[in-house]
Coordinates of C-alpha atoms in Angstrom, one line a residue:
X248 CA 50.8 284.4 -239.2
X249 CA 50.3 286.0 -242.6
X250 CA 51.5 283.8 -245.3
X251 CA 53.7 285.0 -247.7
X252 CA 53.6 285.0 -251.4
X253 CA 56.2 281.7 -252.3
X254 CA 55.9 278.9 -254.3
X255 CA 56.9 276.4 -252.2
X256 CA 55.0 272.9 -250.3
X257 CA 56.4 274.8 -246.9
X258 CA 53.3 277.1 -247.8
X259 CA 51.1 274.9 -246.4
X260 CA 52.5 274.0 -242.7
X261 CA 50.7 275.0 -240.0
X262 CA 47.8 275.6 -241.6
X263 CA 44.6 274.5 -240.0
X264 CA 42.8 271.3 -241.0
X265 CA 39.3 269.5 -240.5
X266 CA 40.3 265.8 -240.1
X267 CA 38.1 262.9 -238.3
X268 CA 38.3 262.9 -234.8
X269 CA 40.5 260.7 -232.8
X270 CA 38.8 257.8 -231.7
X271 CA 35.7 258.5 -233.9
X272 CA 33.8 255.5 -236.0
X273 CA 35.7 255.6 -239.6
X274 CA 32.5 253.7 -241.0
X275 CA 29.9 256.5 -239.8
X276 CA 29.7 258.9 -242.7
X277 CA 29.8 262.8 -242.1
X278 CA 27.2 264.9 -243.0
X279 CA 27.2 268.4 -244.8
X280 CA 25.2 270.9 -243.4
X281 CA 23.5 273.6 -245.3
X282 CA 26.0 276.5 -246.3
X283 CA 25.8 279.4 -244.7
X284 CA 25.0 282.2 -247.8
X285 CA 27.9 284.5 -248.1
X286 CA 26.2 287.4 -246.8
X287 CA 24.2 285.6 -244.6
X288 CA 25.9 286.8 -241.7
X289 CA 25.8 290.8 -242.0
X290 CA 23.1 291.1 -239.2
X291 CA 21.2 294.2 -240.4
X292 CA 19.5 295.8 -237.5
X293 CA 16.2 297.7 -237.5
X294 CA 16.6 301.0 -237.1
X295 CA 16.9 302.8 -233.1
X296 CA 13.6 304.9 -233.7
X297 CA 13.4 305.1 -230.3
X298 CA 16.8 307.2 -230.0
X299 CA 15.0 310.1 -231.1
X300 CA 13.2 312.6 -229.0
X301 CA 9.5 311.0 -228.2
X302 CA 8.0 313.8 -230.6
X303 CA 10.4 312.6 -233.7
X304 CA 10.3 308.8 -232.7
X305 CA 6.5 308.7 -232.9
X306 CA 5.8 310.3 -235.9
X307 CA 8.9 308.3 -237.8
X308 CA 6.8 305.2 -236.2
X309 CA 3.4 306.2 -237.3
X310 CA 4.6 307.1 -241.2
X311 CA 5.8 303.6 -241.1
X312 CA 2.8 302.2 -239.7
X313 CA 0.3 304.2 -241.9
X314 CA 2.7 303.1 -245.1
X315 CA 3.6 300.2 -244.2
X316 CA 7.3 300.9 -244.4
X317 CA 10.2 300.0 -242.5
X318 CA 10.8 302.3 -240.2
X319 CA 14.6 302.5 -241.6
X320 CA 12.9 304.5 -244.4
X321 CA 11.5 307.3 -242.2
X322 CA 14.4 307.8 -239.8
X323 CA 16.6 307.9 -242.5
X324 CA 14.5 310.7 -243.9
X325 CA 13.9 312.5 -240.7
X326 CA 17.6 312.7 -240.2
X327 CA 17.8 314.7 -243.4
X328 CA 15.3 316.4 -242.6
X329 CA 17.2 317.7 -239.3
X330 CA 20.3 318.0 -241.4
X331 CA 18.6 320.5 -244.1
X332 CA 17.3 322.5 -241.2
X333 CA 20.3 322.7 -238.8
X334 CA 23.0 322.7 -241.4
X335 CA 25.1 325.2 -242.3
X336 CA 24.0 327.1 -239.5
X337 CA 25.1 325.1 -236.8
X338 CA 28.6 323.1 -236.1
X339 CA 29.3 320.6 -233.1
X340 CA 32.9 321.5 -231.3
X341 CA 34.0 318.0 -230.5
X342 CA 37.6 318.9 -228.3
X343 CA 40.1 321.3 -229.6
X344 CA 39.8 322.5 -233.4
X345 CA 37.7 319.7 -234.0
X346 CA 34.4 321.0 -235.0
X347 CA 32.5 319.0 -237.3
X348 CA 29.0 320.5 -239.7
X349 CA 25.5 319.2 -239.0
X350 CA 24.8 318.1 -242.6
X351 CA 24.5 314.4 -243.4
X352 CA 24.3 312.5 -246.3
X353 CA 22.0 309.6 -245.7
X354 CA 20.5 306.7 -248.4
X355 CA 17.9 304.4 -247.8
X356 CA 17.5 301.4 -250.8
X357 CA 14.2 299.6 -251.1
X358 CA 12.5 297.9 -254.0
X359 CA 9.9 299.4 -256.3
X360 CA 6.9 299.5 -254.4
X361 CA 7.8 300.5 -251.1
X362 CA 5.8 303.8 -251.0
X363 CA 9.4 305.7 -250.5
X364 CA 7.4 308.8 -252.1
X365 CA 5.1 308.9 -249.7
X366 CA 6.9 308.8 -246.9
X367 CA 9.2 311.3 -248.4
X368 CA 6.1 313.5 -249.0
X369 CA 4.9 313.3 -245.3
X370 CA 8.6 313.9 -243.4
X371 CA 9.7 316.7 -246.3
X372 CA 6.4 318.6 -246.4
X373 CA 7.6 320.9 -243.3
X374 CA 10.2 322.2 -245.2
X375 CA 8.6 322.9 -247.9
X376 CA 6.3 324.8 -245.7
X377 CA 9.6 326.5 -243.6
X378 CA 10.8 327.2 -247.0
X379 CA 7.5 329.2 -248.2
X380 CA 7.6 331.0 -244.5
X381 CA 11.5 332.4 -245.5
X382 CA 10.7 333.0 -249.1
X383 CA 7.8 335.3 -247.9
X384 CA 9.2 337.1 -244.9
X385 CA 11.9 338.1 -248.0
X386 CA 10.2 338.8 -250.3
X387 CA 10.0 343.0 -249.1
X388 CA 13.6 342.5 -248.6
X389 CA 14.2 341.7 -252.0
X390 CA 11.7 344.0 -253.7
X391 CA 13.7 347.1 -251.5
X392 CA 17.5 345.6 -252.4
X393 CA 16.3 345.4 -256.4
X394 CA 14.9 349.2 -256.6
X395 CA 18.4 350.3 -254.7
X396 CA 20.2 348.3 -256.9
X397 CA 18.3 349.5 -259.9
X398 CA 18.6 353.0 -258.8
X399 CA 22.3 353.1 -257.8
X400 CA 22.8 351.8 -261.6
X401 CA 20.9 354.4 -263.2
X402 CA 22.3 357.0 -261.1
X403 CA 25.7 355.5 -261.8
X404 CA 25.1 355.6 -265.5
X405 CA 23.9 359.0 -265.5
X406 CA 26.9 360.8 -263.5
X407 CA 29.3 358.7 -266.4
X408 CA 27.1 360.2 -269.4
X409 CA 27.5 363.9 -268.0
X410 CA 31.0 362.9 -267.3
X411 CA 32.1 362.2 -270.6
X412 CA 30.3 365.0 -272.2
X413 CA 32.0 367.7 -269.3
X414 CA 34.8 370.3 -270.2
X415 CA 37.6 371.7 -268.1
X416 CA 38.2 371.5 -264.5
X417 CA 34.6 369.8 -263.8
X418 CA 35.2 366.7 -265.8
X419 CA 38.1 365.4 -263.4
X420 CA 35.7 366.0 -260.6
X421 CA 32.5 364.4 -262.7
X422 CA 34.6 361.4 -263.5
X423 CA 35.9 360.7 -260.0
X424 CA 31.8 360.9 -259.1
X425 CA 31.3 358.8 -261.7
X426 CA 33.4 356.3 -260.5
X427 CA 32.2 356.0 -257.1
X428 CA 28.7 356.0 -257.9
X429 CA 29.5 352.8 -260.3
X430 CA 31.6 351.1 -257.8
X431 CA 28.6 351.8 -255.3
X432 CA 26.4 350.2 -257.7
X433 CA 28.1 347.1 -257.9
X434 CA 28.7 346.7 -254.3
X435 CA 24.7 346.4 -253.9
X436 CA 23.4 342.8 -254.5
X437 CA 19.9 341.6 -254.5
X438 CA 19.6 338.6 -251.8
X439 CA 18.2 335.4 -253.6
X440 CA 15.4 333.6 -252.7
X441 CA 15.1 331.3 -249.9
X442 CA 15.6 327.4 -250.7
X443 CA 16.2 324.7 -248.4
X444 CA 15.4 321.7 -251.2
X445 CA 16.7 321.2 -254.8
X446 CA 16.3 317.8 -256.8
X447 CA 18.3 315.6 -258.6
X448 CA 20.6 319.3 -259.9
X449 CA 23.7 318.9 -261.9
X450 CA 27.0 319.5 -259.9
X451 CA 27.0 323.1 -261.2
X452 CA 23.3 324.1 -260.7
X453 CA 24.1 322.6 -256.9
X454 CA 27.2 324.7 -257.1
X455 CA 25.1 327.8 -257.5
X456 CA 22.6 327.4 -255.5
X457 CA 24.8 326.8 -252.4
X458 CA 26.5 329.7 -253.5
X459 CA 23.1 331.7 -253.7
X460 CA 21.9 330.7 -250.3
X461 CA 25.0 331.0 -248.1
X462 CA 26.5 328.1 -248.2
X463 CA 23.9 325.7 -247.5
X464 CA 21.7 323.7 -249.3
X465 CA 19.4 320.3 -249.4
X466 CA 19.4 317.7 -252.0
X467 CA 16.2 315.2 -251.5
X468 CA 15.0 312.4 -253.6
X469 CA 13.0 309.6 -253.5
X470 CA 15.1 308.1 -257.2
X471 CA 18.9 307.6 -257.7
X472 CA 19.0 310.0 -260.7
X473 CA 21.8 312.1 -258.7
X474 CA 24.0 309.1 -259.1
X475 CA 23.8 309.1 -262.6
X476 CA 24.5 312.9 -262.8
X477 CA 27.8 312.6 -260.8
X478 CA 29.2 309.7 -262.7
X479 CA 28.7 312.1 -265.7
X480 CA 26.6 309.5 -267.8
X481 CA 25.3 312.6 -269.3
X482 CA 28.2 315.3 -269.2
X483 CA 31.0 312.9 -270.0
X484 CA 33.2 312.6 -267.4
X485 CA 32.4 312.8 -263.3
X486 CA 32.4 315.8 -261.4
X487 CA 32.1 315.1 -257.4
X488 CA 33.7 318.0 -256.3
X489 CA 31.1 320.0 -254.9
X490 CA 29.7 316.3 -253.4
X491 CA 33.2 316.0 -251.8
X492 CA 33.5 319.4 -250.2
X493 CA 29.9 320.2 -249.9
X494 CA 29.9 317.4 -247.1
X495 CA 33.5 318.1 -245.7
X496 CA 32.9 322.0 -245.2
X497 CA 35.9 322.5 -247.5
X498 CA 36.2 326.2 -249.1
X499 CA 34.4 326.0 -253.0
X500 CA 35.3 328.4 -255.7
X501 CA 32.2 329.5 -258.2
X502 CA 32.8 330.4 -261.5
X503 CA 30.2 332.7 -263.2
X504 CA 30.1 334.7 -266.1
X505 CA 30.0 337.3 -263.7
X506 CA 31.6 337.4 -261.3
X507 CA 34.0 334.5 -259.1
X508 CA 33.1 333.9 -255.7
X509 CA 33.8 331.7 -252.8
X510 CA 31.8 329.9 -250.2
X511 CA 34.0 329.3 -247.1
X512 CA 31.9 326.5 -245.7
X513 CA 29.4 324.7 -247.8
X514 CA 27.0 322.3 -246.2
X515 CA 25.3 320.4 -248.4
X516 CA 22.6 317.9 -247.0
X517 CA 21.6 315.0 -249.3
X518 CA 18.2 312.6 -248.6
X519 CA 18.2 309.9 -250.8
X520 CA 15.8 306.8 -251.1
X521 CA 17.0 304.5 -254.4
X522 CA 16.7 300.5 -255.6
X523 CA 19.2 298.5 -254.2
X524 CA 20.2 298.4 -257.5
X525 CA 21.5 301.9 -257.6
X526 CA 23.9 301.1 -254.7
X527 CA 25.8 298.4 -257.0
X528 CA 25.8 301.4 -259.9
X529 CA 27.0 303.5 -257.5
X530 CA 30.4 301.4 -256.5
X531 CA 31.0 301.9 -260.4
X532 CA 31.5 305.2 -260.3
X533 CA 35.1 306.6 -261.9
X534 CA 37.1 308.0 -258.5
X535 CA 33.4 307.4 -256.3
X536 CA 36.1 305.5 -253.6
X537 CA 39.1 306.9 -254.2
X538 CA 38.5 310.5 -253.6
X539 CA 35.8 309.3 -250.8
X540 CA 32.1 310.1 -252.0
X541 CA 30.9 306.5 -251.4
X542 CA 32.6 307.1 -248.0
X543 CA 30.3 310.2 -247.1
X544 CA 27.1 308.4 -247.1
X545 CA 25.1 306.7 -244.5
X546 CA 23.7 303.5 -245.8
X547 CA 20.5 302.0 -245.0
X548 CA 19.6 298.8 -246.6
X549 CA 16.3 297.8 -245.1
X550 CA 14.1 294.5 -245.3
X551 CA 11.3 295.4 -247.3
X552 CA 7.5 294.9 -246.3
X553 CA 5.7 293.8 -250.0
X554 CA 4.2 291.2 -249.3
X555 CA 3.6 291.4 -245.7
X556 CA 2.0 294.6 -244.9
X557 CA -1.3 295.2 -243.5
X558 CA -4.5 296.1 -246.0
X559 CA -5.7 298.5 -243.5
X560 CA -3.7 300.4 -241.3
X561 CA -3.7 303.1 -238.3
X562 CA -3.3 306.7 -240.0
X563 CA -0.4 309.1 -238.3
X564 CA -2.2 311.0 -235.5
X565 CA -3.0 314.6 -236.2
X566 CA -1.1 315.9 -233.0
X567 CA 1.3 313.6 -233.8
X568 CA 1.6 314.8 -237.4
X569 CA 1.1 318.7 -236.2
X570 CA 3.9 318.6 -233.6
X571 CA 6.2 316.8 -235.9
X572 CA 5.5 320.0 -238.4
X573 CA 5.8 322.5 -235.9
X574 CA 9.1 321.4 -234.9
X575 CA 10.7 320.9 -237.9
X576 CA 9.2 324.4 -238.9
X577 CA 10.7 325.8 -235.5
X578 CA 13.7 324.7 -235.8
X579 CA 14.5 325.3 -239.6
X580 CA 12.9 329.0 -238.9
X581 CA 15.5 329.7 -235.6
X582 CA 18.8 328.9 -237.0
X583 CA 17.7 330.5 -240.7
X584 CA 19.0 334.1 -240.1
X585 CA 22.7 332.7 -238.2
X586 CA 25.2 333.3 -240.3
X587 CA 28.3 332.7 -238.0
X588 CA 27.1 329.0 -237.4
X589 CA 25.2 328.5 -233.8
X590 CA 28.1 326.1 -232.1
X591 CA 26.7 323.2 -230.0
X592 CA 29.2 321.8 -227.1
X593 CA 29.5 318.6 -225.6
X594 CA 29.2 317.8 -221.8
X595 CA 32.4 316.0 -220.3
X596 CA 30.6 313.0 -220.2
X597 CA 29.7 313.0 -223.8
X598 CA 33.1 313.9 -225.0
X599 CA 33.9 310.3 -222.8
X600 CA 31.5 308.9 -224.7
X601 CA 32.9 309.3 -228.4
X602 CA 35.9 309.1 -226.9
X603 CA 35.5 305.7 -225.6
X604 CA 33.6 304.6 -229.1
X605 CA 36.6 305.9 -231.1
X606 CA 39.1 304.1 -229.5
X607 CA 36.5 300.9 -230.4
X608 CA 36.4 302.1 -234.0
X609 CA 40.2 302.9 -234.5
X610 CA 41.4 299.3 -234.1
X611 CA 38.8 298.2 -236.9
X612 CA 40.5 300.1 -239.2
X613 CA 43.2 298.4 -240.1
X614 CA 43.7 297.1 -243.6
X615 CA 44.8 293.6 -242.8
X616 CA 42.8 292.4 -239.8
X617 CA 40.1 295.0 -239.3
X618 CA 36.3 294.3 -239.0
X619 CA 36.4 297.9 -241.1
X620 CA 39.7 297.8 -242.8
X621 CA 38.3 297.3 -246.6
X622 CA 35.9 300.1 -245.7
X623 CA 38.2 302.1 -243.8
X624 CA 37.5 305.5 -246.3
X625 CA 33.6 305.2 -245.0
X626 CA 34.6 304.1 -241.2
X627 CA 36.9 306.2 -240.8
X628 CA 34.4 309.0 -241.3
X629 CA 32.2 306.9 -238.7
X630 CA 32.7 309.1 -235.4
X631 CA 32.6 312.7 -237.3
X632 CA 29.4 311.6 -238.9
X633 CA 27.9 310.1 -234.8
X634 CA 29.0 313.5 -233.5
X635 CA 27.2 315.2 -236.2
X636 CA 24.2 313.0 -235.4
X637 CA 24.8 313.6 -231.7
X638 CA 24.3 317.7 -232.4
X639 CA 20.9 316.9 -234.7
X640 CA 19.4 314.8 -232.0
X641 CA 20.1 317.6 -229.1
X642 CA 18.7 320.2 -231.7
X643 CA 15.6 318.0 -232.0
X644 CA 15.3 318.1 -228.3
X645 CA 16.2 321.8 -227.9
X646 CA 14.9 323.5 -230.6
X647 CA 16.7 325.9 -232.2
X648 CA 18.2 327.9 -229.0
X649 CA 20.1 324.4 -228.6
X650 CA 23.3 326.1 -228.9
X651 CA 22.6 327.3 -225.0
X652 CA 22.7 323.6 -223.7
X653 CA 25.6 321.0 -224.0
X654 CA 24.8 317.5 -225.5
X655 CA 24.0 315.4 -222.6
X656 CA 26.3 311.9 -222.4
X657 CA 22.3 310.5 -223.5
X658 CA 22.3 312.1 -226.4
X659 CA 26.2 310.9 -227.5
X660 CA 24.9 307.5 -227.0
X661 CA 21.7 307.6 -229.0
X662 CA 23.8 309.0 -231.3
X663 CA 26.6 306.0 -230.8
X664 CA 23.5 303.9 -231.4
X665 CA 22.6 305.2 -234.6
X666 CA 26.4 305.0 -236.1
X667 CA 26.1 300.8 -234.8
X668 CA 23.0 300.7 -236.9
X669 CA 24.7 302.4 -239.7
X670 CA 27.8 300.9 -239.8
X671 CA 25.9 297.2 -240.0
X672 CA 24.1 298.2 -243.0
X673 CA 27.6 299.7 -244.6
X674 CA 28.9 296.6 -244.5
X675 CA 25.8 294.9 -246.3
X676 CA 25.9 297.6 -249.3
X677 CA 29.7 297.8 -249.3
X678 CA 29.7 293.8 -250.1
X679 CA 27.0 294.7 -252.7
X680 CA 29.4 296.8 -254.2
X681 CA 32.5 294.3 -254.4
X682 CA 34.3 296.5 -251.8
X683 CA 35.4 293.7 -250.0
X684 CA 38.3 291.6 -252.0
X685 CA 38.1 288.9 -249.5
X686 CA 34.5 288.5 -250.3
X687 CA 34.9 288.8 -253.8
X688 CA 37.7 286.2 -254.5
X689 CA 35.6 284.0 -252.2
X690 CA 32.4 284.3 -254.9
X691 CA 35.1 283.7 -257.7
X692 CA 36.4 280.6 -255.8
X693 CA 32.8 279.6 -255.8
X694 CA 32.1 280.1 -259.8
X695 CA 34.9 278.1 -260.4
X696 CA 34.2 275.1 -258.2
X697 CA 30.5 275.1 -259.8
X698 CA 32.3 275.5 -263.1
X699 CA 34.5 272.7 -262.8
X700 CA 32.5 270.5 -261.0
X701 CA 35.0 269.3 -258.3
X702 CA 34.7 267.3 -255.8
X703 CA 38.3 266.8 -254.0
X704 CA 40.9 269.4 -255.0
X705 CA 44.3 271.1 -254.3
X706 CA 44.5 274.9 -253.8
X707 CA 46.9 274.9 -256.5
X708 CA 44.0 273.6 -258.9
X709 CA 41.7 276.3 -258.1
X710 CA 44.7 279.0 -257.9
X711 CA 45.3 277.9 -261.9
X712 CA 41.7 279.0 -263.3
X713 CA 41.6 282.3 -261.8
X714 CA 42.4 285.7 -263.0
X715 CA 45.7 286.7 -261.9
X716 CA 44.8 290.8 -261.6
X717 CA 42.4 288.8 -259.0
X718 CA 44.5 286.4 -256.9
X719 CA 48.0 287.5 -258.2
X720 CA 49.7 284.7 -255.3
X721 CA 48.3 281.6 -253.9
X722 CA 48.8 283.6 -250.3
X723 CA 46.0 286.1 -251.4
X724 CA 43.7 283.1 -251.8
X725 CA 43.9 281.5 -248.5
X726 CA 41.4 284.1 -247.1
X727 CA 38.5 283.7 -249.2
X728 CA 39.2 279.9 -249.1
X729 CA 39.3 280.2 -244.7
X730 CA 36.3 282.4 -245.7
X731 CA 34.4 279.8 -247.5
X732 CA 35.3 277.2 -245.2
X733 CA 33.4 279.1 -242.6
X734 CA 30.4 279.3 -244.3
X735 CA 30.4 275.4 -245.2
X736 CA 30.9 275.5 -248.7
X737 CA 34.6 273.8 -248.3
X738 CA 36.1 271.7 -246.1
X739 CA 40.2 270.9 -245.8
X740 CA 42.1 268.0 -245.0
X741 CA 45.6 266.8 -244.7
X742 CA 46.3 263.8 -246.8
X743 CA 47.8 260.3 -245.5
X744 CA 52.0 260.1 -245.8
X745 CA 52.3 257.9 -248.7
X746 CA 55.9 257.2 -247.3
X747 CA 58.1 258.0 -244.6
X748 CA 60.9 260.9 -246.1
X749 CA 60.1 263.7 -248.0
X750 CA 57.9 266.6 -247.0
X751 CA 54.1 266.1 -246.0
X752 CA 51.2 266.7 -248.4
X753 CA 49.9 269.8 -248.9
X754 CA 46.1 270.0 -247.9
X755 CA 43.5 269.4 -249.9
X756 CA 40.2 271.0 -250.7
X757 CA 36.4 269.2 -250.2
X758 CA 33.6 270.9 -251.7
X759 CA 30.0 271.0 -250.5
X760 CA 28.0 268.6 -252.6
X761 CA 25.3 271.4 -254.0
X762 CA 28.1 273.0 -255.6
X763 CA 28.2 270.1 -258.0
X764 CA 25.1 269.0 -258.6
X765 CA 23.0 272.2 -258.4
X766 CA 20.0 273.1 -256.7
X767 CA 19.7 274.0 -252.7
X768 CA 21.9 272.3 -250.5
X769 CA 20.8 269.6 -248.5
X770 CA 22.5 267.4 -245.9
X771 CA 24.4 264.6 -247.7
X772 CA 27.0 262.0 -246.6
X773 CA 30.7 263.3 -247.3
X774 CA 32.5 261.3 -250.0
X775 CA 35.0 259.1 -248.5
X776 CA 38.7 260.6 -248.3
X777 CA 40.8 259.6 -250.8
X778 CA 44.0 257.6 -249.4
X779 CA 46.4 258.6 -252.0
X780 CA 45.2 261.5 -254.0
X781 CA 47.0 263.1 -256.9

């Protein structure tokens, strides 16, 4: 039962207790185990490299071998890498208007010293080389549409000079030429020049660019600086919006000098690889949860390898490293030219499949209760973003004619695999952020124990030296207390009658031993219980 916010002794009925079992030697003193660290307990898996097709899964494995990397890093990277290729030109029809894009936003945070540029070197330098491929095959393109535009112009300029200069009759007609040769003229646009990847770009150099190139564009980095950019640490004030809708598909207006235009469905792709400390900076930004970019991301917050990794390691095959670039080349190359989007269907069976994992997901949702409910902005995003991985995994299978073929049940469940994976690691970097309140009292309930020094106290005790805009009720402390109990750091107890009438003692509070006299916790007898505390 959720207990509500009076102040009142009747608070604490019912509520569990840890008292000395019945029949149990009073003189044998009990023992306090290690505590369990607070985050102790988010399992972080490696990643599922072997979800991807056998020619992606062994090069991802090889980078990581040659580096000395965790694997996380590279299929992390490879995802974006399938993202900048396929998206914007390809969408996944889940059931009825459900269709969802095939970009992804995906970060990886490791230390300094994790070699995350050169694994974003070897899985990025196919698209750099797809990218050189477009920019050449339109280059005549280009050269053609600036002489027509630059003669349409010209021509357009001469008919208005004779125009204005005509007499009579002919200068109605000569204007009306006029006219139409100018409106001609600005009609003709020269296309602009390929580009898959950009940098860490402002918001409106991004918003350009996706304008430019038809609504689709890459954002890769192997430094946080992006972050920084969309708080507005250097403009002043945040600006997220073509992060928000670049990721949704939602229509984005662009403001030029100009001329206005609109891109009906953006897909922006961003490849990130930061220091965990970006992560925390990035829970900071103004509106970051609120309007949802913190819930658009797919968070992977590897182990690192210093200090383990091998001096000399295997280098990545060259068939292994030439397919990987052949596909990736392929596959970017195919889907280039598509401007209706190439739509990819699932098979029955796969649709069973999300299906099925949804209605797992949904009941985690919930605010009060949920495994997910204090992250429900980024879960609830959780089977859109597994369908859109479903779509990249067939394409890596398929090619780029993948559009022809129905994702396999397989597939959805590689795909199922990766958003596990994923949604482990959210839960690690979303307590790193302080998006958990439970967690967060729990660490301030900690402070203050250390702070205070005690060693037996009430819950009203430790209720009185918090911050109300914290823990505005006793109620919305029991959690991170239950929490804390869990772990081993606290331990409750109901106090002996000290007479027959009146209402029963409210519990009282133990804590761990380390907590008052520093240092790592070791086993140590537990202080007698007091018979008539006060």
């Amino acid at each position: 039962m959720t207990p509500q916010p009076v102040d009142s002794s009747d608070l604490w009925a019912g509520l569990p207790t840890l008292q000395d079992p019945p029949g149990e030697d009073d003189t044998a003193p009990d023992v306090w185990e290690d505590p369990i660290p607070l985050t102790g307990r988010r399992e972080r898996p490696p990643f599922p490299a072997h979800v991807f097709p056998a020619w992606l899964g062994e090069f991802v494995t090889a980078v990581a071998e040659e580096t000395q990397t965790p694997v996380d890093l590279g299929g992390s990277v490879a995802l974006a890498v399938l993202a900048t290729a396929a998206g914007g030109r390809s969408v996944v029809h889940v059931r009825g208007n459900w269709r969802e894009p095939t970009n992804l936003y995906t970060v990886v945070a490791l230390p300094p010293g994790n070699r995350k540029s050169a694994v974003f070197s070897l899985l990025t330098d196919p698209l750099y080389e797809a990218e050189k491929q477009l920019k050449a095959a339109m280059k005549p393109v280009i050269v053609e549409a600036e002489l027509t535009a630059r003669l349409a112009k010209e021509a357009a300029d001469k008919a208005t000079t004779k125009a204005a200069s005509a007499d009579g009759d002919k200068r109605d007609e000569m204007v009306k030429t006029a006219i139409g040769l100018a409106q001609t003229a600005d009609t003709l646009t020269v296309p602009a020049e390929p580009l898959l990847l950009a940098d860490d770009c402002t918001p409106e150099t991004v918003t350009s660019l996706i304008a430019e190139q038809g609504g689709r564009l890459s954002v890769m980095s192997d430094e946080g600086g992006i972050f920084d950019i969309i708080a507005g640490r250097y403009s002043g004030s945040p600006n997220m919006e073509v992060f928000l809708k670049g990721h949704a598909g939602g229509r984005l207006r662009v403001n030029r000098q100009t001329r206005r235009e609109y891109v009906d469905a953006p897909a922006l792709t961003m490849g990130l690889a930061v220091q965990p400390d970006v992560l925390v900076d990035m829970g900071k930004i103004k509106g970051g949860k609120g309007r949802g970019l913190l819930g658009r991301f797919l968070y992977s917050l590897p182990v690192s390898t210093v200090g383990e990794r091998k001096v000399i390691t295997d280098p990545v095959p060259e068939q292994t490293a030439a397919t990987y670039a052949a596909r990736v080349i392929d596959l970017t190359l195919s889907l280039a030219d598509w401007t209706d989007p190439a739509v990819i269907q699932l098979t029955p069976e796969a649709d069973a499949a999300l299906i099925a994992y949804q209605r797992r997901v949904e009941p985690r949702l919930k605010e009060r209760g949920g495994t997910l409910g204090h992250i429900n902005d980024w879960a609830g995003k959780l089977v859109g973003a597994t369908a859109r991985m479903a779509a990249l995994l067939h394409l890596a299978e398929h090619g780029g004619n993948g559009y022809a073929h129905p994702v396999t049940e397989a597939t959805m469940n590689a795909a199922i695999e990766l958003g596990e994976y994923y949604t482990a690691h959210a839960l690690a970097v979303f307590d790193a952020m302080g998006a958990d309140p439970v967690m967060a009292r729990a660490r301030s309930v900690l402070d203050a124990l250390r702070d205070n020094q005690w060693e037996d106290v009430s819950r009203r005790d430790v209720f009185s030296v918090l911050s109300r805009s914290e823990v505005p009720a006793i109620a919305d402390l029991e959690p991170a207390l239950a929490l804390l109990e869990d772990h081993g750091y606290l331990r409750s107890y109901q106090p002996e009658r000290t007479g027959k009438r009146g209402r029963p003692p409210a519990p009282r509070l133990q804590a761990h031993p380390a907590l008052r006299h520093g240092g790592r916790p070791r086993p140590q007898p537990l202080p007698h219980k007091p018979q008539n505390p006060q």
